[in-house]
Short mmCIF file of C-alpha atoms in Angstrom, two decimals:
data_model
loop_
_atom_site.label_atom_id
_atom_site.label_comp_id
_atom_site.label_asym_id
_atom_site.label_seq_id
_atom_site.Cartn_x
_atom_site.Cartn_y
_atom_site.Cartn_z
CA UNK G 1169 30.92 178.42 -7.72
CA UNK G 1170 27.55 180.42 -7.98
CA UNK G 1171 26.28 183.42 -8.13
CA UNK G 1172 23.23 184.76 -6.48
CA UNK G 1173 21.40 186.57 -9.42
CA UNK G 1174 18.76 190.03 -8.31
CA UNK G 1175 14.99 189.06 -7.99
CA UNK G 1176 12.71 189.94 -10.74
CA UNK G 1177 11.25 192.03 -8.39
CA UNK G 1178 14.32 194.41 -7.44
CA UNK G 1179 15.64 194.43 -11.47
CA UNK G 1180 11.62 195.68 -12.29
CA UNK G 1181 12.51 198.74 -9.20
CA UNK G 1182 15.50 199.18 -10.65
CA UNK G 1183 14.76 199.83 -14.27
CA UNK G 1184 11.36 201.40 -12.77
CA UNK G 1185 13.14 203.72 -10.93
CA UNK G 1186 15.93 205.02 -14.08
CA UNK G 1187 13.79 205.35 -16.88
CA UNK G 1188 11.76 208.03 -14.51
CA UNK G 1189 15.30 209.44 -14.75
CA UNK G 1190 16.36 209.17 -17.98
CA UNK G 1191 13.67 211.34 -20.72
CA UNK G 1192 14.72 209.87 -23.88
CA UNK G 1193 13.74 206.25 -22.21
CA UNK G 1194 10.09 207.23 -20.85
CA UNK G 1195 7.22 206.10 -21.52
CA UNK G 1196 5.93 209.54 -22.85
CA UNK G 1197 9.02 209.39 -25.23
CA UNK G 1198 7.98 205.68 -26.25
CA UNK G 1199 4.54 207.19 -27.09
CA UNK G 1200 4.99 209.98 -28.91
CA UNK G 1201 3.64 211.06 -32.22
CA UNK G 1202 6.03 209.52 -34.68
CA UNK G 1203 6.65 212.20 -36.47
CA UNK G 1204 6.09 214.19 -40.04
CA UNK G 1205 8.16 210.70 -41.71
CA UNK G 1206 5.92 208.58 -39.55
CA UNK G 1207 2.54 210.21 -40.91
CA UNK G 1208 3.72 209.77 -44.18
CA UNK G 1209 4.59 205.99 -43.41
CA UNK G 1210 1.41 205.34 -42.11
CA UNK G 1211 -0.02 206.86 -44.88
CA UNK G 1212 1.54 205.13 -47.78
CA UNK G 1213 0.51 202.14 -45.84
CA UNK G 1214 -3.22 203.06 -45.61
CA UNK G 1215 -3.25 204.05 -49.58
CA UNK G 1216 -2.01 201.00 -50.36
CA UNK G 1217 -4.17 198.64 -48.31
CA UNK G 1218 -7.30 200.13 -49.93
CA UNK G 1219 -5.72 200.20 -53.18
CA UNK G 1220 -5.28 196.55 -52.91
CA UNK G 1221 -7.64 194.93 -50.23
CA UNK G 1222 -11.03 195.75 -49.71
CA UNK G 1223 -13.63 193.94 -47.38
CA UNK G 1224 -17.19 193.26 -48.50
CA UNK G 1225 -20.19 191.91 -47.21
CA UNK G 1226 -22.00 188.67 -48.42
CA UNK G 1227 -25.87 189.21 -49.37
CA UNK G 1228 -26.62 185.90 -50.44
CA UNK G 1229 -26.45 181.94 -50.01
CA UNK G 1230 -24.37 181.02 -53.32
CA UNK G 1231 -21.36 180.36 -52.06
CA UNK G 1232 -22.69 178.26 -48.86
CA UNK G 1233 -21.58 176.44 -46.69
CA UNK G 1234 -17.52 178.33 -47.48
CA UNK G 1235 -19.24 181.58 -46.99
CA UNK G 1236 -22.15 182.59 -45.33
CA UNK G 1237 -24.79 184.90 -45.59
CA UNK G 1238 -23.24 188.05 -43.21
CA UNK G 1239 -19.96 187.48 -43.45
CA UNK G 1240 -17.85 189.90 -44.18
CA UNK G 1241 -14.18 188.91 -45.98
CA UNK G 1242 -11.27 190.16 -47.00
CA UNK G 1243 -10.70 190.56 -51.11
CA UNK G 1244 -6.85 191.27 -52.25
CA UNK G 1245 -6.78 192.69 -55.48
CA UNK G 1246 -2.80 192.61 -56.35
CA UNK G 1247 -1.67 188.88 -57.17
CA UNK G 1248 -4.10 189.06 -60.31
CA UNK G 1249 -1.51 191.39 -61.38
CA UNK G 1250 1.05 188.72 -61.40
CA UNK G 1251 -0.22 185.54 -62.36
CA UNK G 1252 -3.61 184.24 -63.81
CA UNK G 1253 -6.69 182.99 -61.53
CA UNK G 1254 -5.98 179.34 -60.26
CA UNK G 1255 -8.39 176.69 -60.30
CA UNK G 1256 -10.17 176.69 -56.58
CA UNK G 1257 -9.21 180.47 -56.24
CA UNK G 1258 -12.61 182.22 -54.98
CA UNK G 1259 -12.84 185.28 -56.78
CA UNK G 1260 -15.02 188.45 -57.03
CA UNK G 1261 -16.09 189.75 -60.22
CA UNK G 1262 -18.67 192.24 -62.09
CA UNK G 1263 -21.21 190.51 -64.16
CA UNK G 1264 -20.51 190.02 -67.70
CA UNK G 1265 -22.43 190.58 -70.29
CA UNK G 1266 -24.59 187.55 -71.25
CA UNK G 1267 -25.38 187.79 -67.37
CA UNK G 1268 -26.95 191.07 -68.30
CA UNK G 1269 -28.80 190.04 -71.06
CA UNK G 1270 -30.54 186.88 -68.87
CA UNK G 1271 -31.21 189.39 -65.83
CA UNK G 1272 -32.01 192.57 -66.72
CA UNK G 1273 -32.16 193.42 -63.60
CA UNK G 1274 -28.61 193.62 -62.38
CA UNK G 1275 -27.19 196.84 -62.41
CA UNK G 1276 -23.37 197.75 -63.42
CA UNK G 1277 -22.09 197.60 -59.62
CA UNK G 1278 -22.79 194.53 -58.56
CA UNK G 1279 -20.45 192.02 -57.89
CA UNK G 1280 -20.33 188.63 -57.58
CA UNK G 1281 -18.38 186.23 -55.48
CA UNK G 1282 -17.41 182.56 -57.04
CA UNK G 1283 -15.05 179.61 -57.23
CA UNK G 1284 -12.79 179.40 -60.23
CA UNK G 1285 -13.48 175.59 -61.57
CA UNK G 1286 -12.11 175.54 -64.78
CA UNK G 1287 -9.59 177.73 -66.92
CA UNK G 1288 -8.82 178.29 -70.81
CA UNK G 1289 -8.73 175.26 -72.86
CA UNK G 1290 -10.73 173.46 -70.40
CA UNK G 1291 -13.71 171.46 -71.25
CA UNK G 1292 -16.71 171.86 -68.75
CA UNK G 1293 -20.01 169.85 -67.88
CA UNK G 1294 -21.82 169.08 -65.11
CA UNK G 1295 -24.03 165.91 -65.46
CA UNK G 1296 -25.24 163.16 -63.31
CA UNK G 1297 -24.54 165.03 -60.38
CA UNK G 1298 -20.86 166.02 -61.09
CA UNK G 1299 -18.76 168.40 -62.45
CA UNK G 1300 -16.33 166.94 -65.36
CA UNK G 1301 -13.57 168.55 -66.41
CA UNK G 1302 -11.68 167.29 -69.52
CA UNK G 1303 -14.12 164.15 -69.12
CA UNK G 1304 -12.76 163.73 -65.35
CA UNK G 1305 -15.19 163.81 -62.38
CA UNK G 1306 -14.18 166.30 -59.90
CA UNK G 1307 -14.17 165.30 -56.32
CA UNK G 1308 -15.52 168.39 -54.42
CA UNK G 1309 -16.25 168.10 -50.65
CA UNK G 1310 -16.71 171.61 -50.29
CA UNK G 1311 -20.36 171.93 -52.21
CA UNK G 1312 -23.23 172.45 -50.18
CA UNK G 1313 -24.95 169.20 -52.85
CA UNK G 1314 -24.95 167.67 -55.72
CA UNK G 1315 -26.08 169.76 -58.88
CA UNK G 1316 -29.89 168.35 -59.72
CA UNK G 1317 -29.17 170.30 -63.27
CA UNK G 1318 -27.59 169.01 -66.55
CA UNK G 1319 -24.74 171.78 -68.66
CA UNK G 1320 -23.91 171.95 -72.16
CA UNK G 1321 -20.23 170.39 -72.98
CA UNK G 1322 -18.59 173.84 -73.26
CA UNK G 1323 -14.81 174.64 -73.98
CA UNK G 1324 -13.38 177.90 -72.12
CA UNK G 1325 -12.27 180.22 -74.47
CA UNK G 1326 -9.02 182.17 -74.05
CA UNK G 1327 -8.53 184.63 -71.32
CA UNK G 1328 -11.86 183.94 -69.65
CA UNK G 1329 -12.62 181.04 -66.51
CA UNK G 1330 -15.45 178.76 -65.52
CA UNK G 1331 -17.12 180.02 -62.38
CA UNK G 1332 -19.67 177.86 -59.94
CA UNK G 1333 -21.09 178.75 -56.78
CA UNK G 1334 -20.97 176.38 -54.23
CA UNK G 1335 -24.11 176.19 -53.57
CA UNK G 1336 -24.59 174.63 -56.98
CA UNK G 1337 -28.22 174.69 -57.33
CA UNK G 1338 -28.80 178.38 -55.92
CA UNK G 1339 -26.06 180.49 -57.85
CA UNK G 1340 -26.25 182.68 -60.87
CA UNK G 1341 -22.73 181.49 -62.99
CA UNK G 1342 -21.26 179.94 -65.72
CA UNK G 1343 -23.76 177.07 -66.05
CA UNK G 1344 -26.05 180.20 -66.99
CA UNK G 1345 -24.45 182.61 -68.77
CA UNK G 1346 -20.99 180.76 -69.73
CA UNK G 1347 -17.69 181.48 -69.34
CA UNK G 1348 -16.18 184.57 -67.30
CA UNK G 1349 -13.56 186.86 -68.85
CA UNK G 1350 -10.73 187.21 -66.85
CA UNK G 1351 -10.77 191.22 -67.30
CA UNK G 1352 -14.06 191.22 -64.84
CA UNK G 1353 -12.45 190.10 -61.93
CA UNK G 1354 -12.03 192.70 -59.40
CA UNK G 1355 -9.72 190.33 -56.77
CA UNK G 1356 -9.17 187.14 -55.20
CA UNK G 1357 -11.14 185.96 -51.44
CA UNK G 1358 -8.55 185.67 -48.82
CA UNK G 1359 -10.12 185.48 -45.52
CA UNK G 1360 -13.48 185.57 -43.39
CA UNK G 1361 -13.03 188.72 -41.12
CA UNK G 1362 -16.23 188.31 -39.03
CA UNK G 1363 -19.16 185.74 -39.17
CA UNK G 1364 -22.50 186.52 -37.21
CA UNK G 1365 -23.05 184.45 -34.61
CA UNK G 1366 -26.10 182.97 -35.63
CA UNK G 1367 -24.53 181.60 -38.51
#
C-alpha cells in the first residue's frame, strides 16, 4: 500500500506560512547580528588570516609561465613554522645580502618570489642546459627554457636553499648571488587569486 506524499509546492506554503508565525524561526532572526561572541569570532579569524596569509602582486616575468606578470596570489606564512622549505615549494623571500652587494639598488622591502630547487647538503649546477643536482639532471617541464648560462658547482650550506626562477634566463637568484638562508623567507605561494585577462 502507498501513500500519497504533499507537493513541494503545498510543504514550501506550509513552512512559508509558520515561520511568518513563529519569531525565533524568521528570516530577520536568521540574519541578525551575531552577537558581542560573534564579533569577537570574526575577529580572531580576521587577525589570524593576516597574521598568516597575505596576497601580493607580481611585478615581474621571473617566475613565467607558473606566474604571470599581474597576478595576484595568495602567500601562507605558518607551515614554515613547522617543517623546513621542500624542494618545488615556491616561496617569497627578502633579498639577502650578497644580492645587495651585486644590486645596489634594491632596497630592504622588496621581496622576491622563487622556486626552492635544492636544500642543505645539496650540490647545485646548471650546465648544458640543465639543472644537476647531486650530479642528476633534473627533469623540469615547468621552465619557461632552457638556461643559455653555465653555474659554479656549489654545495648548500646549512640552513639556507637554492632558489631559481622559472624563467631561468630572466631572474635575479641563486645562480647570482648563491644560496638563500632559510631565515629570509617570509612564506610559502599557495594559490593564484586573480590573473588579468590579457594574460
Amino acid at each position: 500500500m502507498s501513500f500519497l506524499r504533499p507537493s513541494a509546492l503545498y510543504q514550501f506554503l506550509l513552512t512559508t506560512l509558520s515561520l511568518r508565525w513563529m519569531p525565533c524561526q524568521s528570516w530577520v532572526f536568521l540574519l541578525r547580528w551575531p552577537g558581542l561572541d560573534g564579533f569577537f569570532k570574526i575577529l580572531v579569524g580576521i587577525l589570524l588570516w593576516s597574521t598568516f596569509s597575505e596576497i601580493r602582486f607580481i611585478p615581474s616575468s621571473s617566475m613565467f609561465p607558473t606566474l604571470r606578470i599581474g597576478d595576484r596570489i595568495l602567500i601562507e606564512k605558518a607551515s614554515y613554522y613547522f617543517r623546513s622549505p621542500a624542494v618545488n615549494d615556491v616561496i617569497t623571500f627578502q633579498a639577502p645580502i650578497q644580492a645587495h652587494l651585486q644590486h645596489p639598488g634594491l632596497g630592504e622591502e622588496d621581496v622576491f618570489i622563487k622556486r626552492v630547487v635544492a636544500k642543505a647538503g645539496d650540490f647545485v649546477q646548471v650546465r648544458n642546459g640543465l639543472l644537476f643536482i647531486n650530479g642528476i639532471a633534473q627533469n623540469e617541464d615547468f621552465i619557461a627554457e632552457q638556461p643559455r648560462y653555465t653555474s659554479t658547482l656549489t654545495c648548500v650550506p646549512k640552513d639556507h636553499v637554492y632558489v631559481l626562477g622559472d624563467n631561468r634566463n630572466n631572474s635575479y637568484d641563486s645562480h647570482v648571488w648563491g644560496p638563500l638562508p632559510v631565515k629570509h623567507i617570509l612564506g610559502r605561494y599557495v594559490t593564484c587569486c586573480f590573473r588579468p585577462s590579457n594574460s
